[in-house]
């Protein structure tokens, strides 16, 4: 199911913002060139908002602002400790300037 969450212009290039789809908080990162990637906003290590972390557009990672684990934005897997568990990833669709997130039916 597709959920409209915001506009492409809501996220400056090289940054991430938090959006909500079906009561799930999702961090969407703008990697530039029209590439937007989405992961669960809550870090798998502890309660922290990944959308407040730094995005690396070359490595395609986002860094948890609390303890510094970096997560692969395409797979959700942590690349550095202390996090060891992945976060969920979500397909992003861009229609015009609108960002949509695809969630599996629950
Ligand atoms: S809360 Fe994210 S690495 Fe600890």
PDB file of C-alpha atoms and ligand atoms in Angstrom:
ATOM      1  CA  UNK A   1       0.000   0.000   0.000  1.00  0.00           C
ATOM      2  CA  UNK A   2       1.340   3.452  -0.931  1.00  0.00           C
ATOM      3  CA  UNK A   3       1.351   6.323   1.544  1.00  0.00           C
ATOM      4  CA  UNK A   4       1.970   9.922   0.571  1.00  0.00           C
ATOM      5  CA  UNK A   5       4.393  11.316   3.156  1.00  0.00           C
ATOM      6  CA  UNK A   6       5.723  14.626   1.871  1.00  0.00           C
ATOM      7  CA  UNK A   7       7.475  16.525  -0.866  1.00  0.00           C
ATOM      8  CA  UNK A   8      10.955  16.026  -2.303  1.00  0.00           C
ATOM      9  CA  UNK A   9      11.670  19.656  -1.391  1.00  0.00           C
ATOM     10  CA  UNK A  10      11.099  18.829   2.297  1.00  0.00           C
ATOM     11  CA  UNK A  11      14.545  17.131   2.431  1.00  0.00           C
ATOM     12  CA  UNK A  12      17.668  19.110   1.525  1.00  0.00           C
ATOM     13  CA  UNK A  13      20.204  17.119  -0.479  1.00  0.00           C
ATOM     14  CA  UNK A  14      22.558  15.191   1.802  1.00  0.00           C
ATOM     15  CA  UNK A  15      20.125  15.236   4.723  1.00  0.00           C
ATOM     16  CA  UNK A  16      17.275  13.162   6.126  1.00  0.00           C
ATOM     17  CA  UNK A  17      13.909  14.010   7.604  1.00  0.00           C
ATOM     18  CA  UNK A  18      11.333  12.070   9.610  1.00  0.00           C
ATOM     19  CA  UNK A  19       7.949  11.252   8.100  1.00  0.00           C
ATOM     20  CA  UNK A  20       5.065   9.120   9.260  1.00  0.00           C
ATOM     21  CA  UNK A  21       3.282   6.489   7.210  1.00  0.00           C
ATOM     22  CA  UNK A  22       0.520   4.430   8.790  1.00  0.00           C
ATOM     23  CA  UNK A  23       1.807   5.407  12.266  1.00  0.00           C
ATOM     24  CA  UNK A  24       5.352   4.237  11.467  1.00  0.00           C
ATOM     25  CA  UNK A  25       8.133   6.814  11.795  1.00  0.00           C
ATOM     26  CA  UNK A  26      10.392   6.628   8.783  1.00  0.00           C
ATOM     27  CA  UNK A  27      13.661   8.407   8.006  1.00  0.00           C
ATOM     28  CA  UNK A  28      13.970   9.391   4.357  1.00  0.00           C
ATOM     29  CA  UNK A  29      17.358  10.514   3.062  1.00  0.00           C
ATOM     30  CA  UNK A  30      17.938  12.618  -0.035  1.00  0.00           C
ATOM     31  CA  UNK A  31      21.106  11.342  -1.736  1.00  0.00           C
ATOM     32  CA  UNK A  32      20.835  13.725  -4.680  1.00  0.00           C
ATOM     33  CA  UNK A  33      20.077  13.075  -8.359  1.00  0.00           C
ATOM     34  CA  UNK A  34      16.525  12.168  -7.407  1.00  0.00           C
ATOM     35  CA  UNK A  35      17.573   9.273  -5.171  1.00  0.00           C
ATOM     36  CA  UNK A  36      15.609   8.965  -1.930  1.00  0.00           C
ATOM     37  CA  UNK A  37      16.092   6.028   0.467  1.00  0.00           C
ATOM     38  CA  UNK A  38      14.007   5.177   3.519  1.00  0.00           C
ATOM     39  CA  UNK A  39      14.678   3.270   6.726  1.00  0.00           C
ATOM     40  CA  UNK A  40      12.923   2.842  10.052  1.00  0.00           C
ATOM     41  CA  UNK A  41      13.515   6.060  12.000  1.00  0.00           C
ATOM     42  CA  UNK A  42      14.237   4.279  15.269  1.00  0.00           C
ATOM     43  CA  UNK A  43      17.779   2.967  15.656  1.00  0.00           C
ATOM     44  CA  UNK A  44      17.980  -0.784  16.287  1.00  0.00           C
ATOM     45  CA  UNK A  45      20.386  -0.238  19.187  1.00  0.00           C
ATOM     46  CA  UNK A  46      18.350   2.058  21.430  1.00  0.00           C
ATOM     47  CA  UNK A  47      15.709   4.748  21.160  1.00  0.00           C
ATOM     48  CA  UNK A  48      17.201   7.323  18.862  1.00  0.00           C
ATOM     49  CA  UNK A  49      15.940   9.053  15.747  1.00  0.00           C
ATOM     50  CA  UNK A  50      18.059   8.199  12.710  1.00  0.00           C
ATOM     51  CA  UNK A  51      16.563  11.086  10.729  1.00  0.00           C
ATOM     52  CA  UNK A  52      18.521  13.404  13.032  1.00  0.00           C
ATOM     53  CA  UNK A  53      21.780  11.723  12.035  1.00  0.00           C
ATOM     54  CA  UNK A  54      24.265  12.555   9.324  1.00  0.00           C
ATOM     55  CA  UNK A  55      23.822  11.188   5.820  1.00  0.00           C
ATOM     56  CA  UNK A  56      26.840  10.110   3.769  1.00  0.00           C
ATOM     57  CA  UNK A  57      25.727  10.371   0.136  1.00  0.00           C
ATOM     58  CA  UNK A  58      28.768   8.475  -1.198  1.00  0.00           C
ATOM     59  CA  UNK A  59      28.643   5.553   1.228  1.00  0.00           C
ATOM     60  CA  UNK A  60      24.809   5.699   1.214  1.00  0.00           C
ATOM     61  CA  UNK A  61      24.699   5.497   4.998  1.00  0.00           C
ATOM     62  CA  UNK A  62      23.043   7.312   7.865  1.00  0.00           C
ATOM     63  CA  UNK A  63      24.768   7.725  11.227  1.00  0.00           C
ATOM     64  CA  UNK A  64      22.875   7.340  14.467  1.00  0.00           C
ATOM     65  CA  UNK A  65      23.220  10.610  16.375  1.00  0.00           C
ATOM     66  CA  UNK A  66      23.333   8.834  19.738  1.00  0.00           C
ATOM     67  CA  UNK A  67      26.173   6.292  19.625  1.00  0.00           C
ATOM     68  CA  UNK A  68      27.392   6.654  16.061  1.00  0.00           C
ATOM     69  CA  UNK A  69      26.494   3.389  14.347  1.00  0.00           C
ATOM     70  CA  UNK A  70      26.187   3.831  10.614  1.00  0.00           C
ATOM     71  CA  UNK A  71      23.439   2.029   8.702  1.00  0.00           C
ATOM     72  CA  UNK A  72      23.395   1.102   5.033  1.00  0.00           C
ATOM     73  CA  UNK A  73      20.443   3.004   3.603  1.00  0.00           C
ATOM     74  CA  UNK A  74      19.792   0.329   0.954  1.00  0.00           C
ATOM     75  CA  UNK A  75      19.927  -2.780   3.134  1.00  0.00           C
ATOM     76  CA  UNK A  76      19.312  -1.369   6.620  1.00  0.00           C
ATOM     77  CA  UNK A  77      22.303  -3.324   7.937  1.00  0.00           C
ATOM     78  CA  UNK A  78      24.628  -1.673  10.436  1.00  0.00           C
ATOM     79  CA  UNK A  79      28.122  -1.102   9.111  1.00  0.00           C
ATOM     80  CA  UNK A  80      29.611  -0.089  12.443  1.00  0.00           C
ATOM     81  CA  UNK A  81      29.073  -0.935  16.104  1.00  0.00           C
ATOM     82  CA  UNK A  82      27.479  -0.700  18.608  1.00  0.00           C
ATOM     83  CA  UNK A  83      24.326  -1.593  16.645  1.00  0.00           C
ATOM     84  CA  UNK A  84      24.290  -5.199  15.442  1.00  0.00           C
ATOM     85  CA  UNK A  85      20.720  -5.560  14.199  1.00  0.00           C
ATOM     86  CA  UNK A  86      19.421  -4.115  10.932  1.00  0.00           C
ATOM     87  CA  UNK A  87      16.662  -1.544  10.628  1.00  0.00           C
ATOM     88  CA  UNK A  88      13.784  -2.002   8.201  1.00  0.00           C
ATOM     89  CA  UNK A  89      14.012  -0.436   4.778  1.00  0.00           C
ATOM     90  CA  UNK A  90      11.058   0.845   2.755  1.00  0.00           C
ATOM     91  CA  UNK A  91      10.643   1.388  -0.985  1.00  0.00           C
ATOM     92  CA  UNK A  92      10.302   5.070  -1.890  1.00  0.00           C
ATOM     93  CA  UNK A  93       8.424   6.233  -4.966  1.00  0.00           C
ATOM     94  CA  UNK A  94       8.666   9.738  -6.357  1.00  0.00           C
ATOM     95  CA  UNK A  95       5.739  11.024  -8.394  1.00  0.00           C
ATOM     96  CA  UNK A  96       6.413  14.554  -9.535  1.00  0.00           C
ATOM     97  CA  UNK A  97       7.489  16.235  -6.301  1.00  0.00           C
ATOM     98  CA  UNK A  98       5.572  13.862  -4.060  1.00  0.00           C
ATOM     99  CA  UNK A  99       7.288  11.246  -1.901  1.00  0.00           C
ATOM    100  CA  UNK A 100       5.427   7.999  -1.378  1.00  0.00           C
ATOM    101  CA  UNK A 101       6.343   5.069   0.845  1.00  0.00           C
ATOM    102  CA  UNK A 102       5.277   1.542   0.092  1.00  0.00           C
ATOM    103  CA  UNK A 103       4.275  -0.496   3.122  1.00  0.00           C
ATOM    104  CA  UNK A 104       3.312  -4.134   3.040  1.00  0.00           C
ATOM    105  CA  UNK A 105      -0.272  -4.810   4.049  1.00  0.00           C
ATOM    106  CA  UNK A 106      -0.369  -5.662   7.734  1.00  0.00           C
TER     107      UNK A 106
HETATM  108  S1  LIG B   1      21.026   4.362  19.752  1.00  0.00           S
HETATM  109 FE1  LIG B   1      21.799   4.233  17.750  1.00  0.00          FE
HETATM  110  S2  LIG B   1      23.778   3.409  18.002  1.00  0.00           S
HETATM  111 FE2  LIG B   1      22.981   3.488  20.009  1.00  0.00          FE
END
